[in-house]
Amino acid sequence: MNHAAAKPNRTITAGNAAENLPLIGDIVAGYAAGISSPEVVLEFFLERIAAIDGELNSFVCVDAERARVAAAESAARWRQNRPLSDIDGVPISVKDMFDVPGLPARRGSLTTSAEPVQSCAPAVERLLNAGAVIVGLTTTAEYGGAPVTISPLTGITRNAWNPQHTAGGSSGGAAVSVAAGLCSAALASDTGGSIRIPSAFNGVVGLKPTGGRIPTDPASVLRTMGCPGPMARSVADCARLYAVLADPSYGAPDPTCPAPNQSLPLDISQVRFVASRSLGYAAFLDEEVTTAFDRAIALLRARGASVREVEPDLRDPIGLFQTYTRANYASIFADLDEAGIAKLSGNVRDARAAGASITAVQLLAAARGREALAKALQDMLGPHDILLTPMVAVSAFAAESFVPDHPATKHNPRAWSPFGYIFNLTEQPALTMPMGLSPQGLPLGLQLVAGKWQEAMLLHVAEQMESLLQFDNTPPIKRGSSKIARDSTNPEGIGYGK
């Protein structure tokens, strides 16, 4: 790490509310230059949480006391020019699907204990050993069981761009905490799009790494389908957090995981893209999503990149996905009594019941189907470097709804989010980044997918794509205020704060 004091473009200092929310590189540069400190930055974010999160509902709990201790310890290291990593002293939120010592592990469920745990998830261990300041736990759908963030424990988590709309899920709290400027970045998890869907809806960058790249604990029935991963306000910030999460030198070594590779310098004009609007099975794509996707392709071609458009002959793998996830819920809740079952949300309760009847023969058949799917996607990518798809078929819909009002969702509730779970099944790394706004002023997401273990190349290409798309990912929230700015999408200036 090179910690020479670089001049930050903008950072947070005492008495300065930072007109634009600074990125991690600027924050750390401020620490190195001695013009800011982890304590000052933490207080800035804690004040924003107090002012803004009452309406958004992104945090389950805020661990201010211990965060202040961690920030003070980080500040001492920076004064001695001995930071532990490139994220030392950076405020980060953690999804309530990871064990954090001293905090309860609720998982969005009424079936869990409110007592603090002493165990520590491997990904959290790496963050703590790198000096990150954990601000608190963010909301999730119950046990990550829905692509929106509505749970029996915490209720509805709302979109950072317009609280009348959904945050997506299951990592909705993580996405909102980043998008609304309540922390610098977030640790989340993705088993069927749970990082990428809310990232798309909230205009942030989210990475689902290769399955198995970042260790999970306890070992899940889903194993390499369920992936810890970073969310941030820029590709560079996402890459910075990923570098720590994927580095066994920060703890939790996993001998089964290959060492992260380094990407060779590659100009985007040299990248070979293949693009698909449906992957061969998506039931629909809203016009606003199609328009934004077409624009992204046009920008790449104008930059000199090769983009081949295809619609492969693939069947929707939702059945394979549900075989695994339902079996997982049957396993998690195998010992839950009738009173506990009654406390589960309807979708999780139904998934548990369906999973209890899945046989070993069906699981083995699903495993074979998963292998065949991975081969089909590998053939589709072929000699190309990156696959492009929309992330979600719609923009964010009503906050209280689990599905948008569309005929296709009556037959398949996941018809609006068909581009996520397939890459959990194939284990490929996939990144979502904003590609524009809907006419209603809501973010739309672009997905980039690479071959297994190719996160370095994926992030390198995405950073160049980010400069092409030129997306302003600042929601219409007045800086340092509890109010949404008055604009055409919010003429009444609805308040976030009380």
mmCIF file of N, CA, C and O in Angstrom, residues 2-11 24-36 78 81 240:
data_model
loop_
_atom_site.group_PDB
_atom_site.id
_atom_site.type_symbol
_atom_site.label_atom_id
_atom_site.label_comp_id
_atom_site.label_asym_id
_atom_site.label_seq_id
_atom_site.Cartn_x
_atom_site.Cartn_y
_atom_site.Cartn_z
ATOM 1 N N ASN A 2 0.491 2.216 -0.768
ATOM 2 C CA ASN A 2 1.210 3.478 -0.806
ATOM 3 C C ASN A 2 0.373 4.528 -0.099
ATOM 4 O O ASN A 2 -0.683 4.915 -0.569
ATOM 5 N N HIS A 3 0.851 4.969 1.051
ATOM 6 C CA HIS A 3 0.064 5.902 1.856
ATOM 7 C C HIS A 3 0.649 7.308 1.839
ATOM 8 O O HIS A 3 0.433 8.093 2.751
ATOM 9 N N ALA A 4 1.396 7.622 0.810
ATOM 10 C CA ALA A 4 1.877 8.998 0.674
ATOM 11 C C ALA A 4 0.699 9.948 0.614
ATOM 12 O O ALA A 4 -0.327 9.651 0.009
ATOM 13 N N ALA A 5 0.846 11.086 1.264
ATOM 14 C CA ALA A 5 -0.274 12.020 1.360
ATOM 15 C C ALA A 5 -0.593 12.618 -0.004
ATOM 16 O O ALA A 5 0.151 13.424 -0.539
ATOM 17 N N ALA A 6 -1.707 12.173 -0.578
ATOM 18 C CA ALA A 6 -2.180 12.743 -1.839
ATOM 19 C C ALA A 6 -3.249 13.775 -1.540
ATOM 20 O O ALA A 6 -3.973 13.665 -0.558
ATOM 21 N N LYS A 7 -3.340 14.761 -2.389
ATOM 22 C CA LYS A 7 -4.339 15.801 -2.171
ATOM 23 C C LYS A 7 -5.712 15.277 -2.595
ATOM 24 O O LYS A 7 -5.925 14.908 -3.748
ATOM 25 N N PRO A 8 -6.668 15.197 -1.665
ATOM 26 C CA PRO A 8 -7.982 14.689 -2.029
ATOM 27 C C PRO A 8 -8.763 15.691 -2.872
ATOM 28 O O PRO A 8 -8.605 16.905 -2.724
ATOM 29 N N ASN A 9 -9.600 15.158 -3.781
ATOM 30 C CA ASN A 9 -10.481 16.032 -4.557
ATOM 31 C C ASN A 9 -11.511 16.685 -3.648
ATOM 32 O O ASN A 9 -11.861 17.839 -3.793
ATOM 33 N N ARG A 10 -12.023 15.910 -2.729
ATOM 34 C CA ARG A 10 -12.915 16.445 -1.697
ATOM 35 C C ARG A 10 -12.919 15.453 -0.551
ATOM 36 O O ARG A 10 -12.749 14.254 -0.737
ATOM 37 N N THR A 11 -13.069 15.936 0.625
ATOM 38 C CA THR A 11 -13.134 15.058 1.780
ATOM 39 C C THR A 11 -13.961 15.724 2.845
ATOM 40 O O THR A 11 -14.524 16.811 2.634
ATOM 41 N N ILE A 24 -14.198 6.851 -1.290
ATOM 42 C CA ILE A 24 -13.261 6.305 -0.308
ATOM 43 C C ILE A 24 -11.840 6.800 -0.558
ATOM 44 O O ILE A 24 -11.117 7.132 0.382
ATOM 45 N N GLY A 25 -11.446 6.880 -1.827
ATOM 46 C CA GLY A 25 -10.097 7.348 -2.121
ATOM 47 C C GLY A 25 -9.836 8.739 -1.588
ATOM 48 O O GLY A 25 -8.756 9.029 -1.063
ATOM 49 N N ASP A 26 -10.832 9.622 -1.694
ATOM 50 C CA ASP A 26 -10.687 10.982 -1.174
ATOM 51 C C ASP A 26 -10.672 10.998 0.350
ATOM 52 O O ASP A 26 -9.933 11.777 0.965
ATOM 53 N N ILE A 27 -11.509 10.148 0.960
ATOM 54 C CA ILE A 27 -11.529 10.083 2.425
ATOM 55 C C ILE A 27 -10.174 9.644 2.960
ATOM 56 O O ILE A 27 -9.596 10.260 3.865
ATOM 57 N N VAL A 28 -9.635 8.578 2.387
ATOM 58 C CA VAL A 28 -8.353 8.050 2.853
ATOM 59 C C VAL A 28 -7.223 9.035 2.554
ATOM 60 O O VAL A 28 -6.294 9.195 3.359
ATOM 61 N N ALA A 29 -7.297 9.726 1.419
ATOM 62 C CA ALA A 29 -6.292 10.751 1.117
ATOM 63 C C ALA A 29 -6.339 11.865 2.156
ATOM 64 O O ALA A 29 -5.293 12.413 2.536
ATOM 65 N N GLY A 30 -7.547 12.187 2.628
ATOM 66 C CA GLY A 30 -7.677 13.184 3.685
ATOM 67 C C GLY A 30 -7.030 12.729 4.980
ATOM 68 O O GLY A 30 -6.398 13.517 5.688
ATOM 69 N N TYR A 31 -7.181 11.447 5.295
ATOM 70 C CA TYR A 31 -6.519 10.902 6.485
ATOM 71 C C TYR A 31 -5.006 11.009 6.344
ATOM 72 O O TYR A 31 -4.302 11.442 7.272
ATOM 73 N N ALA A 32 -4.501 10.575 5.174
ATOM 74 C CA ALA A 32 -3.049 10.553 4.971
ATOM 75 C C ALA A 32 -2.458 11.957 4.997
ATOM 76 O O ALA A 32 -1.335 12.159 5.471
ATOM 77 N N ALA A 33 -3.226 12.929 4.494
ATOM 78 C CA ALA A 33 -2.739 14.317 4.463
ATOM 79 C C ALA A 33 -2.899 15.020 5.803
ATOM 80 O O ALA A 33 -2.400 16.133 5.978
ATOM 81 N N GLY A 34 -3.616 14.392 6.723
ATOM 82 C CA GLY A 34 -3.820 14.994 8.036
ATOM 83 C C GLY A 34 -4.844 16.097 8.060
ATOM 84 O O GLY A 34 -4.914 16.878 9.016
ATOM 85 N N ILE A 35 -5.684 16.204 7.007
ATOM 86 C CA ILE A 35 -6.692 17.266 6.979
ATOM 87 C C ILE A 35 -8.074 16.743 7.378
ATOM 88 O O ILE A 35 -9.031 17.507 7.456
ATOM 89 N N SER A 36 -8.164 15.437 7.605
ATOM 90 C CA SER A 36 -9.403 14.843 8.084
ATOM 91 C C SER A 36 -9.034 13.684 8.990
ATOM 92 O O SER A 36 -7.860 13.323 9.116
ATOM 93 N N TRP A 78 -3.332 6.256 11.681
ATOM 94 C CA TRP A 78 -3.037 7.194 10.596
ATOM 95 C C TRP A 78 -2.037 8.262 11.044
ATOM 96 O O TRP A 78 -1.161 8.659 10.275
ATOM 97 N N ASN A 81 1.172 6.996 10.631
ATOM 98 C CA ASN A 81 1.386 6.535 9.254
ATOM 99 C C ASN A 81 1.511 5.017 9.192
ATOM 100 O O ASN A 81 2.343 4.464 8.471
ATOM 101 N N ARG A 240 -11.953 -1.344 -4.244
ATOM 102 C CA ARG A 240 -11.131 -1.180 -3.041
ATOM 103 C C ARG A 240 -11.634 -2.088 -1.921
ATOM 104 O O ARG A 240 -10.848 -2.745 -1.233
#
